[in-house]
Tab-separated table of C-alpha atoms (C1' of nucleotides) in Angstrom:
chain	number	residue	atom	x	y	z
A	1	UNK	CA	-226.972	-110.777	115.521
A	2	UNK	CA	-229.866	-110.035	113.302
A	3	UNK	CA	-233.171	-111.682	113.903
A	4	UNK	CA	-234.905	-114.361	111.899
A	5	UNK	CA	-235.233	-112.007	108.981
A	6	UNK	CA	-238.835	-113.059	108.610
A	7	UNK	CA	-238.217	-116.492	107.216
A	8	UNK	CA	-235.717	-115.351	104.633
A	9	UNK	CA	-233.269	-118.037	105.666
A	10	UNK	CA	-234.978	-120.480	103.366
A	11	UNK	CA	-232.755	-122.651	101.152
A	12	UNK	CA	-232.608	-121.685	97.515
A	13	UNK	CA	-233.653	-125.160	96.510
A	14	UNK	CA	-236.881	-124.718	98.432
A	15	UNK	CA	-237.541	-121.281	96.978
A	16	UNK	CA	-237.239	-122.683	93.483
A	17	UNK	CA	-239.904	-125.279	94.241
A	18	UNK	CA	-242.481	-122.831	95.550
A	19	UNK	CA	-243.527	-121.697	92.066
A	20	UNK	CA	-243.964	-125.306	91.021
A	21	UNK	CA	-246.213	-125.980	93.990
A	22	UNK	CA	-248.236	-122.882	93.233
A	23	UNK	CA	-248.588	-123.790	89.585
A	24	UNK	CA	-249.878	-127.265	90.295
A	25	UNK	CA	-252.214	-126.004	93.002
A	26	UNK	CA	-253.712	-123.419	90.686
A	27	UNK	CA	-254.277	-126.190	88.166
A	28	UNK	CA	-256.070	-128.244	90.796
A	29	UNK	CA	-258.064	-125.212	91.857
A	30	UNK	CA	-259.150	-124.640	88.282
A	31	UNK	CA	-260.651	-128.111	88.016
A	32	UNK	CA	-262.424	-127.800	91.338
A	33	UNK	CA	-260.268	-129.934	93.611
A	34	UNK	CA	-260.685	-128.851	97.219
A	35	UNK	CA	-258.283	-131.002	99.217
A	36	UNK	CA	-254.898	-132.419	98.359
A	37	UNK	CA	-252.467	-134.499	100.375
A	38	UNK	CA	-248.729	-134.016	100.391
A	39	UNK	CA	-248.385	-137.385	98.721
A	40	UNK	CA	-250.712	-136.526	95.855
A	41	UNK	CA	-249.147	-133.155	95.235
A	42	UNK	CA	-245.607	-134.474	95.486
A	43	UNK	CA	-246.194	-137.380	93.147
A	44	UNK	CA	-247.601	-135.105	90.481
A	45	UNK	CA	-244.367	-133.109	90.674
A	46	UNK	CA	-242.060	-136.131	90.770
A	47	UNK	CA	-240.709	-135.344	94.214
A	48	UNK	CA	-240.998	-137.028	97.596
A	49	UNK	CA	-243.853	-136.132	99.906
A	50	UNK	CA	-241.460	-135.658	102.793
A	51	UNK	CA	-239.614	-133.021	100.848
A	52	UNK	CA	-242.791	-131.119	100.170
A	53	UNK	CA	-243.780	-131.161	103.821
A	54	UNK	CA	-240.261	-130.171	104.755
A	55	UNK	CA	-240.456	-127.223	102.391
A	56	UNK	CA	-243.798	-126.110	103.762
A	57	UNK	CA	-242.451	-126.458	107.269
A	58	UNK	CA	-240.225	-123.417	106.728
A	59	UNK	CA	-243.370	-121.331	106.692
A	60	UNK	CA	-245.572	-123.470	108.848
A	61	UNK	CA	-249.231	-123.757	109.515
A	62	UNK	CA	-250.663	-124.558	106.118
A	63	UNK	CA	-252.840	-127.251	107.605
A	64	UNK	CA	-253.330	-129.098	110.842
A	65	UNK	CA	-251.958	-132.566	111.580
A	66	UNK	CA	-254.288	-135.214	110.278
A	67	UNK	CA	-255.991	-133.053	107.682
A	68	UNK	CA	-254.957	-132.690	104.065
A	69	UNK	CA	-254.140	-129.295	102.600
A	70	UNK	CA	-257.005	-127.127	101.405
A	71	UNK	CA	-256.267	-125.879	97.930
A	72	UNK	CA	-258.178	-122.669	98.426
A	73	UNK	CA	-256.124	-121.810	101.499
A	74	UNK	CA	-252.799	-122.895	100.091
A	75	UNK	CA	-252.895	-120.895	96.873
A	76	UNK	CA	-253.196	-117.467	98.493
A	77	UNK	CA	-250.740	-118.488	101.229
A	78	UNK	CA	-248.103	-119.368	98.658
A	79	UNK	CA	-248.820	-116.239	96.675
A	80	UNK	CA	-248.262	-114.203	99.790
A	81	UNK	CA	-245.013	-116.002	100.555
A	82	UNK	CA	-243.697	-115.589	97.032
A	83	UNK	CA	-244.713	-111.955	97.136
A	84	UNK	CA	-247.285	-111.901	94.364
A	85	UNK	CA	-250.416	-111.433	96.431
A	86	UNK	CA	-250.596	-108.058	94.722
A	87	UNK	CA	-249.473	-107.578	91.110
A	88	UNK	CA	-245.749	-106.826	90.923
A	89	UNK	CA	-244.983	-104.123	88.357
A	90	UNK	CA	-241.913	-104.806	86.249
A	91	UNK	CA	-239.850	-103.108	83.572
A	92	UNK	CA	-238.183	-104.649	80.536
A	93	UNK	CA	-234.876	-103.001	79.758
A	94	UNK	CA	-233.624	-103.728	76.276
A	95	UNK	CA	-236.165	-104.077	73.477
A	96	UNK	CA	-234.204	-106.381	71.198
A	97	UNK	CA	-235.545	-109.711	70.065
A	98	UNK	CA	-235.590	-111.231	73.514
A	99	UNK	CA	-237.063	-108.149	75.159
A	100	UNK	CA	-239.771	-108.046	72.511
A	101	UNK	CA	-240.577	-111.694	73.028
A	102	UNK	CA	-240.956	-111.148	76.752
A	103	UNK	CA	-243.034	-108.022	76.154
A	104	UNK	CA	-245.373	-110.160	74.076
A	105	UNK	CA	-245.365	-112.973	76.603
A	106	UNK	CA	-248.765	-112.521	78.180
A	107	UNK	CA	-248.031	-115.285	80.647
A	108	UNK	CA	-245.870	-112.906	82.644
A	109	UNK	CA	-248.783	-110.636	83.383
A	110	UNK	CA	-251.049	-113.585	84.115
A	111	UNK	CA	-248.558	-114.835	86.690
A	112	UNK	CA	-248.665	-111.520	88.482
A	113	UNK	CA	-245.917	-109.516	86.831
A	114	UNK	CA	-247.465	-106.803	84.635
A	115	UNK	CA	-244.988	-104.941	82.442
A	116	UNK	CA	-245.158	-101.226	83.209
A	117	UNK	CA	-242.294	-100.063	81.060
A	118	UNK	CA	-240.138	-101.099	78.090
A	119	UNK	CA	-236.933	-99.201	77.433
A	120	UNK	CA	-234.194	-99.053	74.848
A	121	UNK	CA	-231.616	-96.633	73.517
A	122	UNK	CA	-232.153	-97.514	69.860
A	123	UNK	CA	-234.304	-94.786	68.225
A	124	UNK	CA	-235.610	-97.306	65.707
A	125	UNK	CA	-237.196	-99.321	68.497
A	126	UNK	CA	-238.636	-96.434	70.485
A	127	UNK	CA	-242.353	-96.175	69.907
A	128	UNK	CA	-242.874	-99.780	68.894
A	129	UNK	CA	-246.038	-101.075	70.479
A	130	UNK	CA	-246.303	-104.340	72.382
A	131	UNK	CA	-249.650	-105.265	73.793
A	132	UNK	CA	-250.610	-101.628	74.184
A	133	UNK	CA	-247.346	-100.505	75.715
A	134	UNK	CA	-244.742	-98.578	73.789
A	135	UNK	CA	-240.978	-98.744	73.938
A	136	UNK	CA	-239.640	-95.630	75.621
A	137	UNK	CA	-236.265	-93.974	75.523
A	138	UNK	CA	-233.998	-95.141	78.287
A	139	UNK	CA	-233.727	-91.550	79.465
A	140	UNK	CA	-237.223	-91.937	80.865
A	141	UNK	CA	-236.392	-95.127	82.727
A	142	UNK	CA	-235.689	-93.689	86.147
A	143	UNK	CA	-238.817	-91.547	86.116
A	144	UNK	CA	-241.076	-94.456	85.197
A	145	UNK	CA	-239.471	-96.773	87.740
A	146	UNK	CA	-240.096	-94.234	90.436
A	147	UNK	CA	-243.613	-93.345	89.342
A	148	UNK	CA	-244.773	-96.935	88.918
A	149	UNK	CA	-242.871	-98.090	92.001
A	150	UNK	CA	-241.085	-100.769	90.012
A	151	UNK	CA	-238.848	-103.022	92.085
A	152	UNK	CA	-238.112	-105.769	89.564
A	153	UNK	CA	-236.419	-105.257	86.204
A	154	UNK	CA	-235.932	-107.723	83.365
A	155	UNK	CA	-232.584	-107.079	81.759
A	156	UNK	CA	-232.258	-107.986	78.077
A	157	UNK	CA	-229.559	-105.592	76.893
A	158	UNK	CA	-226.267	-106.685	75.281
A	159	UNK	CA	-223.673	-107.980	77.708
A	160	UNK	CA	-221.436	-104.979	77.093
A	161	UNK	CA	-224.046	-102.568	78.457
A	162	UNK	CA	-225.437	-104.753	81.195
A	163	UNK	CA	-223.373	-103.452	84.097
A	164	UNK	CA	-223.910	-99.783	83.278
A	165	UNK	CA	-227.649	-100.273	82.963
A	166	UNK	CA	-227.675	-102.290	86.175
A	167	UNK	CA	-226.038	-99.455	88.055
A	168	UNK	CA	-228.755	-97.111	86.844
A	169	UNK	CA	-231.472	-99.558	87.816
A	170	UNK	CA	-230.082	-99.992	91.309
A	171	UNK	CA	-229.731	-96.246	91.742
A	172	UNK	CA	-233.340	-95.862	90.642
A	173	UNK	CA	-234.521	-98.179	93.391
A	174	UNK	CA	-234.806	-101.544	91.685
A	175	UNK	CA	-234.233	-104.415	94.131
A	176	UNK	CA	-234.462	-107.474	91.873
A	177	UNK	CA	-232.909	-108.024	88.462
A	178	UNK	CA	-233.783	-110.856	86.124
A	179	UNK	CA	-230.630	-110.941	84.043
A	180	UNK	CA	-230.613	-112.449	80.559
A	181	UNK	CA	-227.254	-110.957	79.604
A	182	UNK	CA	-224.395	-113.455	79.689
A	183	UNK	CA	-222.483	-111.459	82.276
A	184	UNK	CA	-222.096	-111.473	86.023
A	185	UNK	CA	-223.518	-108.298	87.497
A	186	UNK	CA	-222.012	-106.518	90.460
A	187	UNK	CA	-224.710	-105.241	92.762
A	188	UNK	CA	-225.006	-104.243	96.436
A	189	UNK	CA	-225.954	-106.943	98.909
A	190	UNK	CA	-229.451	-105.486	99.132
A	191	UNK	CA	-230.198	-106.299	95.498
A	192	UNK	CA	-231.141	-109.773	94.254
A	193	UNK	CA	-230.020	-110.993	90.850
A	194	UNK	CA	-231.169	-114.062	89.023
A	195	UNK	CA	-229.168	-115.037	85.989
A	196	UNK	CA	-230.957	-116.813	83.191
A	197	UNK	CA	-228.365	-118.097	80.781
A	198	UNK	CA	-229.718	-119.847	77.760
A	199	UNK	CA	-226.232	-120.890	76.692
A	200	UNK	CA	-225.657	-122.726	79.958
A	201	UNK	CA	-228.911	-124.584	79.564
A	202	UNK	CA	-228.347	-125.772	76.050
A	203	UNK	CA	-224.739	-126.691	76.716
A	204	UNK	CA	-225.578	-128.810	79.723
A	205	UNK	CA	-228.125	-130.488	77.495
A	206	UNK	CA	-225.492	-131.019	74.832
A	207	UNK	CA	-223.235	-132.723	77.353
A	208	UNK	CA	-225.917	-135.203	78.293
A	209	UNK	CA	-226.857	-135.807	74.670
A	210	UNK	CA	-223.246	-136.551	73.852
A	211	UNK	CA	-223.109	-139.059	76.720
A	212	UNK	CA	-226.310	-140.756	75.606
A	213	UNK	CA	-225.166	-141.080	72.032
A	214	UNK	CA	-221.749	-142.412	73.019
A	215	UNK	CA	-223.243	-145.010	75.311
A	216	UNK	CA	-225.767	-146.046	72.701
A	217	UNK	CA	-222.921	-146.565	70.285
A	218	UNK	CA	-221.008	-148.608	72.835
A	219	UNK	CA	-223.530	-150.945	74.379
A	220	UNK	CA	-226.638	-149.979	72.527
A	221	UNK	CA	-227.048	-153.063	70.327
A	222	UNK	CA	-226.279	-155.342	73.283
A	223	UNK	CA	-229.159	-153.957	75.339
B	1	UNK	CA	-223.068	-153.599	86.130
B	2	UNK	CA	-222.435	-151.092	83.429
B	3	UNK	CA	-219.039	-149.548	83.034
B	4	UNK	CA	-217.959	-146.011	83.722
B	5	UNK	CA	-220.224	-144.748	81.006
B	6	UNK	CA	-217.414	-142.641	79.698
B	7	UNK	CA	-217.417	-140.051	82.424
B	8	UNK	CA	-221.150	-139.522	82.380
B	9	UNK	CA	-221.389	-139.931	86.129
B	10	UNK	CA	-220.565	-136.283	86.602
B	11	UNK	CA	-222.702	-134.309	89.068
B	12	UNK	CA	-225.239	-131.970	87.563
B	13	UNK	CA	-223.775	-129.095	89.506
B	14	UNK	CA	-220.467	-129.621	87.773
B	15	UNK	CA	-222.039	-129.909	84.339
B	16	UNK	CA	-223.740	-126.575	84.830
B	17	UNK	CA	-220.413	-124.916	85.556
B	18	UNK	CA	-218.641	-126.209	82.450
B	19	UNK	CA	-220.252	-123.632	80.146
B	20	UNK	CA	-219.213	-120.875	82.537
B	21	UNK	CA	-215.630	-122.056	82.491
B	22	UNK	CA	-215.678	-122.223	78.723
B	23	UNK	CA	-217.158	-118.767	78.386
B	24	UNK	CA	-214.547	-117.143	80.596
B	25	UNK	CA	-211.746	-119.038	78.890
B	26	UNK	CA	-212.880	-117.934	75.463
B	27	UNK	CA	-212.900	-114.391	76.757
B	28	UNK	CA	-209.332	-114.789	77.992
B	29	UNK	CA	-208.350	-116.387	74.706
B	30	UNK	CA	-209.782	-113.448	72.806
B	31	UNK	CA	-207.576	-110.984	74.652
B	32	UNK	CA	-204.494	-113.101	74.203
B	33	UNK	CA	-204.033	-114.627	77.641
B	34	UNK	CA	-202.051	-117.853	77.376
B	35	UNK	CA	-201.922	-119.258	80.893
B	36	UNK	CA	-204.413	-119.130	83.716
B	37	UNK	CA	-204.330	-120.613	87.200
B	38	UNK	CA	-207.266	-122.248	88.917
B	39	UNK	CA	-207.236	-119.399	91.413
B	40	UNK	CA	-207.476	-116.696	88.762
B	41	UNK	CA	-210.187	-118.446	86.817
B	42	UNK	CA	-212.175	-119.309	89.913
B	43	UNK	CA	-212.043	-115.829	91.363
B	44	UNK	CA	-213.331	-114.313	88.144
B	45	UNK	CA	-216.314	-116.641	88.425
B	46	UNK	CA	-216.903	-116.094	92.143
B	47	UNK	CA	-216.214	-119.677	93.083
B	48	UNK	CA	-213.484	-121.410	95.033
B	49	UNK	CA	-210.373	-122.623	93.233
B	50	UNK	CA	-210.661	-126.019	94.870
B	51	UNK	CA	-214.091	-126.456	93.382
B	52	UNK	CA	-212.821	-125.676	89.920
B	53	UNK	CA	-209.986	-128.179	90.244
B	54	UNK	CA	-212.398	-130.706	91.658
B	55	UNK	CA	-214.672	-130.204	88.664
B	56	UNK	CA	-211.816	-130.596	86.227
B	57	UNK	CA	-210.690	-133.700	88.063
B	58	UNK	CA	-213.725	-135.589	86.775
B	59	UNK	CA	-212.176	-135.422	83.326
B	60	UNK	CA	-208.515	-135.285	84.277
B	61	UNK	CA	-205.340	-134.301	82.619
B	62	UNK	CA	-205.884	-130.679	81.674
B	63	UNK	CA	-202.473	-129.743	82.942
B	64	UNK	CA	-199.580	-131.202	84.889
B	65	UNK	CA	-198.956	-130.565	88.585
B	66	UNK	CA	-197.048	-127.374	89.088
B	67	UNK	CA	-198.027	-125.769	85.784
B	68	UNK	CA	-200.991	-123.480	85.234
B	69	UNK	CA	-203.653	-124.278	82.658
B	70	UNK	CA	-203.007	-123.345	79.048
B	71	UNK	CA	-205.986	-121.506	77.675
B	72	UNK	CA	-205.450	-122.764	74.153
B	73	UNK	CA	-205.519	-126.364	75.336
B	74	UNK	CA	-208.381	-125.951	77.744
B	75	UNK	CA	-210.875	-124.372	75.363
B	76	UNK	CA	-210.971	-127.220	72.840
B	77	UNK	CA	-210.856	-129.771	75.656
B	78	UNK	CA	-213.951	-128.282	77.260
B	79	UNK	CA	-215.687	-127.985	73.908
B	80	UNK	CA	-215.050	-131.655	73.323
B	81	UNK	CA	-216.370	-132.579	76.754
B	82	UNK	CA	-219.503	-130.480	76.358
B	83	UNK	CA	-220.003	-131.970	72.927
B	84	UNK	CA	-219.706	-128.845	70.790
B	85	UNK	CA	-216.385	-129.558	69.134
B	86	UNK	CA	-218.435	-129.802	65.967
B	87	UNK	CA	-221.504	-127.590	65.386
B	88	UNK	CA	-224.643	-129.178	66.845
B	89	UNK	CA	-227.644	-128.753	64.555
B	90	UNK	CA	-230.889	-127.872	66.341
B	91	UNK	CA	-234.543	-127.338	65.551
B	92	UNK	CA	-236.932	-124.794	67.002
B	93	UNK	CA	-240.412	-126.197	67.399
B	94	UNK	CA	-243.042	-123.538	67.882
B	95	UNK	CA	-242.632	-120.229	66.076
B	96	UNK	CA	-244.528	-118.013	68.491
B	97	UNK	CA	-242.973	-114.990	70.103
B	98	UNK	CA	-240.424	-116.952	72.075
B	99	UNK	CA	-239.528	-119.232	69.176
B	100	UNK	CA	-239.069	-116.206	66.953
B	101	UNK	CA	-236.843	-114.518	69.483
B	102	UNK	CA	-234.655	-117.603	69.717
B	103	UNK	CA	-234.600	-117.905	65.919
B	104	UNK	CA	-233.268	-114.359	65.815
B	105	UNK	CA	-230.806	-114.986	68.623
B	106	UNK	CA	-227.574	-115.210	66.713
B	107	UNK	CA	-225.725	-116.062	69.891
B	108	UNK	CA	-227.044	-119.602	69.679
B	109	UNK	CA	-225.286	-120.233	66.417
B	110	UNK	CA	-222.132	-118.542	67.641
B	111	UNK	CA	-222.057	-120.872	70.630
B	112	UNK	CA	-222.171	-123.879	68.357
B	113	UNK	CA	-225.875	-124.573	67.940
B	114	UNK	CA	-226.959	-123.594	64.416
B	115	UNK	CA	-230.697	-123.674	63.832
B	116	UNK	CA	-231.499	-126.038	60.965
B	117	UNK	CA	-235.261	-125.962	61.172
B	118	UNK	CA	-238.144	-123.887	62.535
B	119	UNK	CA	-241.594	-125.465	62.679
B	120	UNK	CA	-245.137	-124.486	63.528
B	121	UNK	CA	-248.674	-125.560	62.747
B	122	UNK	CA	-250.032	-122.044	62.312
B	123	UNK	CA	-250.363	-121.308	58.555
B	124	UNK	CA	-249.891	-117.605	59.249
B	125	UNK	CA	-246.414	-118.248	60.577
B	126	UNK	CA	-245.273	-120.699	57.930
B	127	UNK	CA	-242.948	-119.031	55.480
B	128	UNK	CA	-241.819	-116.249	57.812
B	129	UNK	CA	-238.111	-115.709	57.428
B	130	UNK	CA	-235.655	-115.534	60.304
B	131	UNK	CA	-232.027	-114.967	59.442
B	132	UNK	CA	-232.420	-116.710	56.126
B	133	UNK	CA	-234.397	-119.663	57.425
B	134	UNK	CA	-238.106	-120.044	56.937
B	135	UNK	CA	-240.754	-121.440	59.230
B	136	UNK	CA	-241.927	-124.798	57.912
B	137	UNK	CA	-245.078	-126.760	58.483
B	138	UNK	CA	-244.763	-129.203	61.321
B	139	UNK	CA	-245.614	-131.996	58.902
B	140	UNK	CA	-242.107	-131.656	57.545
B	141	UNK	CA	-240.490	-131.858	60.967
B	142	UNK	CA	-239.593	-135.541	61.013
B	143	UNK	CA	-238.064	-135.406	57.546
B	144	UNK	CA	-235.861	-132.427	58.364
B	145	UNK	CA	-234.763	-133.889	61.699
B	146	UNK	CA	-233.707	-137.041	59.941
B	147	UNK	CA	-232.035	-135.326	57.008
B	148	UNK	CA	-230.101	-132.798	59.093
B	149	UNK	CA	-229.331	-135.375	61.780
B	150	UNK	CA	-230.806	-133.139	64.471
B	151	UNK	CA	-230.468	-134.492	67.994
B	152	UNK	CA	-231.457	-131.409	70.015
B	153	UNK	CA	-234.797	-129.622	69.790
B	154	UNK	CA	-235.872	-126.347	71.366
B	155	UNK	CA	-239.495	-126.621	72.375
B	156	UNK	CA	-241.489	-123.391	72.427
B	157	UNK	CA	-245.009	-124.603	71.801
B	158	UNK	CA	-247.975	-123.985	74.134
B	159	UNK	CA	-248.055	-126.213	77.197
B	160	UNK	CA	-251.133	-128.019	75.940
B	161	UNK	CA	-249.316	-129.330	72.869
B	162	UNK	CA	-245.934	-129.911	74.454
B	163	UNK	CA	-246.300	-133.601	75.259
B	164	UNK	CA	-247.697	-134.559	71.851
B	165	UNK	CA	-244.926	-132.700	70.052
B	166	UNK	CA	-242.360	-134.254	72.376
B	167	UNK	CA	-243.546	-137.729	71.491
B	168	UNK	CA	-243.078	-136.930	67.822
B	169	UNK	CA	-239.608	-135.510	68.442
B	170	UNK	CA	-238.510	-138.571	70.368
B	171	UNK	CA	-239.879	-140.878	67.704
B	172	UNK	CA	-237.971	-138.879	65.099
B	173	UNK	CA	-234.700	-139.484	66.898
B	174	UNK	CA	-234.239	-136.366	69.030
B	175	UNK	CA	-232.227	-137.115	72.180
B	176	UNK	CA	-232.222	-133.739	73.948
B	177	UNK	CA	-235.116	-131.330	74.497
B	178	UNK	CA	-234.760	-127.775	75.702
B	179	UNK	CA	-238.241	-127.239	77.071
B	180	UNK	CA	-239.677	-123.748	77.470
B	181	UNK	CA	-243.252	-124.941	77.961
B	182	UNK	CA	-244.407	-124.833	81.586
B	183	UNK	CA	-245.085	-128.564	81.686
B	184	UNK	CA	-243.245	-131.651	82.774
B	185	UNK	CA	-242.518	-133.864	79.790
B	186	UNK	CA	-242.589	-137.633	79.912
B	187	UNK	CA	-239.751	-139.102	77.898
B	188	UNK	CA	-237.815	-142.382	77.775
B	189	UNK	CA	-234.733	-142.679	79.956
B	190	UNK	CA	-232.543	-142.282	76.886
B	191	UNK	CA	-233.759	-138.740	76.270
B	192	UNK	CA	-232.498	-135.708	78.197
B	193	UNK	CA	-234.819	-132.824	79.022
B	194	UNK	CA	-233.892	-129.449	80.386
B	195	UNK	CA	-236.741	-127.304	81.586
B	196	UNK	CA	-236.356	-123.566	81.341
B	197	UNK	CA	-239.180	-121.960	83.262
B	198	UNK	CA	-239.254	-118.222	83.168
B	199	UNK	CA	-242.056	-118.123	85.719
B	200	UNK	CA	-239.972	-120.025	88.256
B	201	UNK	CA	-237.108	-117.629	87.795
B	202	UNK	CA	-239.076	-114.459	88.234
B	203	UNK	CA	-241.038	-115.834	91.167
B	204	UNK	CA	-237.924	-116.875	93.059
B	205	UNK	CA	-236.690	-113.367	92.429
B	206	UNK	CA	-239.936	-111.955	93.732
B	207	UNK	CA	-239.556	-113.932	96.935
B	208	UNK	CA	-236.132	-112.488	97.591
B	209	UNK	CA	-237.266	-108.979	96.702
B	210	UNK	CA	-240.113	-109.270	99.158
B	211	UNK	CA	-237.678	-110.360	101.873
B	212	UNK	CA	-235.323	-107.499	101.137
B	213	UNK	CA	-238.076	-104.921	101.231
B	214	UNK	CA	-239.535	-106.283	104.438
B	215	UNK	CA	-236.195	-106.283	106.165
B	216	UNK	CA	-235.415	-102.796	104.973
B	217	UNK	CA	-238.707	-101.664	106.425
B	218	UNK	CA	-237.908	-103.389	109.716
B	219	UNK	CA	-234.313	-102.554	110.505
B	220	UNK	CA	-233.386	-100.409	107.568
B	221	UNK	CA	-233.216	-96.988	109.255
B	222	UNK	CA	-231.255	-98.464	112.164
B	223	UNK	CA	-228.488	-99.760	109.919
C	1	DA	C1'	-177.617	-124.926	94.209
C	2	DA	C1'	-181.074	-124.314	97.444
C	3	DG	C1'	-184.981	-122.470	99.120
C	4	DA	C1'	-189.214	-119.819	98.485
C	5	DT	C1'	-193.278	-119.445	96.054
C	6	DG	C1'	-196.886	-121.002	93.259
C	7	DT	C1'	-199.138	-124.528	90.846
C	8	DT	C1'	-202.001	-128.869	89.928
C	9	DG	C1'	-204.036	-133.487	91.154
C	10	DT	C1'	-206.045	-136.013	94.794
C	11	DT	C1'	-207.916	-137.120	99.112
C	12	DA	C1'	-210.183	-135.842	103.492
C	13	DT	C1'	-213.479	-133.075	105.845
C	14	DT	C1'	-217.394	-130.249	106.321
C	15	DG	C1'	-221.940	-128.707	105.618
C	16	DC	C1'	-226.349	-128.750	103.853
C	17	DG	C1'	-230.234	-130.521	101.276
C	18	DA	C1'	-233.002	-134.754	100.362
C	19	DT	C1'	-234.993	-138.593	102.462
C	20	DA	C1'	-236.766	-141.419	106.017
C	21	DA	C1'	-238.834	-142.119	110.433
C	22	DC	C1'	-241.930	-141.093	113.891
C	23	DA	C1'	-245.233	-138.751	117.007
C	24	DG	C1'	-249.748	-136.763	117.214
C	25	DC	C1'	-254.171	-135.695	115.279
C	26	DA	C1'	-258.649	-136.500	112.333
C	27	DC	C1'	-261.965	-139.073	110.567
C	28	DA	C1'	-264.502	-143.255	109.195
C	29	DA	C1'	-266.147	-147.910	110.121
C	30	DG	C1'	-267.564	-151.468	112.873
D	1	DC	C1'	-266.502	-146.511	121.911
D	2	DT	C1'	-262.739	-148.471	119.760
D	3	DT	C1'	-259.967	-149.528	116.150
D	4	DG	C1'	-257.886	-148.692	111.828
D	5	DT	C1'	-256.306	-145.831	108.272
D	6	DG	C1'	-254.414	-141.707	106.542
D	7	DC	C1'	-252.753	-137.327	107.188
D	8	DT	C1'	-249.523	-133.426	108.833
D	9	DG	C1'	-245.663	-131.407	111.574
D	10	DT	C1'	-241.220	-132.346	113.264
D	11	DT	C1'	-236.991	-134.509	114.068
D	12	DA	C1'	-233.329	-137.703	112.807
D	13	DT	C1'	-230.558	-139.845	109.280
D	14	DC	C1'	-228.302	-140.229	104.948
D	15	DG	C1'	-225.855	-138.792	100.889
D	16	DC	C1'	-223.702	-135.791	98.024
D	17	DA	C1'	-221.677	-131.428	96.777
D	18	DA	C1'	-218.620	-127.719	98.392
D	19	DT	C1'	-214.577	-126.750	100.793
D	20	DA	C1'	-210.248	-127.504	102.810
D	21	DA	C1'	-205.951	-129.883	103.203
D	22	DC	C1'	-202.031	-131.947	101.453
D	23	DA	C1'	-198.565	-134.221	98.456
D	24	DA	C1'	-195.926	-133.817	94.210
D	25	DC	C1'	-194.076	-130.906	90.883
D	26	DA	C1'	-192.354	-126.514	88.379
D	27	DT	C1'	-190.216	-122.139	88.309
D	28	DC	C1'	-187.757	-118.189	89.942
D	29	DT	C1'	-184.573	-115.809	92.987
D	30	DT	C1'	-180.744	-115.431	95.688
DNA sequence: AAGATGTTGTTATTGCGATAACAGCACAAG
DNA sequence: CTTGTGCTGTTATCGCAATAACAACATCTT
């Protein structure tokens, strides 16, 4: 009989839209737009206005009835909800090609997720510099996580090592794992995992491409 | 009044699970497992067996009632459905950090998506070699797409250029776009787009992490 | 041989997210 | 002041995906 859990009973589908709202709002803010209606914002994101209002309703009180949303109020409100009102320090674990690409990806820091540590076991990679930060031996991982108060880790190690590294991360106090390894991770219920599988993405695309091509071959000339 | 469209009226949710099924089955195949029941396969993927059978039912005839699935039959059947029975040539457009990482990502080729072209406009990047393939000037893009019969492109250019490049890809005959740029692309109805937004992923993770930490602070010691 | 167990294919039910509908408020115009 | 338009917050409805249920079939054991 736990309580409301502070609005954590929000559907996943809604959570995934929050970053899109924030992104568009920041864009509007940058070009000096002050007010925006649910209809305007929704149309620019190809969704229905009622869905946007419904999403916002989980948190409530972004505006008052009759008045459009104020961009300058909404941006910080969303940032607070998402949890990026303050910069969120992160660690990249695994400095292979993908880890390096993410270490170079300045957008991450701009979105509020500065990289405060890059780790690998490969001696050849240790010491490599990415945007002023050097790859460290994985032995130092726990110490850095603790010192920098890192709660989110980006996991880019080979699938075979993913679970072992995950266990270390959880033990070190990490609460969220952004998993790029093609493996399901076992974690306690108090740890959030988001799997990002490139293979799934490109295969689902391949399925649709196959369908399109087959249908073009069938009734294409007739259309 | 179009016909069945050859089984293309499959829910997105199901399509996204097909690669997971295939992956697990290949793993089983590699260790010599011959038969597998819907229950076994589903449990290893943390889903319900009825959902797996329901998914398979869209395509039909993987097994006969009473008999478990045969791994050696199922793998090629799924590959055919997904459209990767034959290797699917792809192009990487944008040879920045992310494009380079994907060019180095040998897993793509192993999964059936060999990279047959890497393109960029930056003269400093042209000629760089990734696994035996060199970055080419984007002027050559259309010719290569046509010659190699490329239908799927991986888009890793800056958001500002994404739409212009997309238009060129579509005109050149590309039917599927794996979009890593944080922008919504406008394409004809006969082109499939899959957006892969890293920022969305990490922000949804941040939201959950914030919830976990807040709840731990609230009722953590009591539990 | 017969029953127990386990399996798939298929249909029915449930549950939840997307959409629509509406009530109440704000502001502008006449 | 009154009316009209447009907006949000909230509730109700709809539709689809996830789950459960069941019928038909195979295999093994006794």
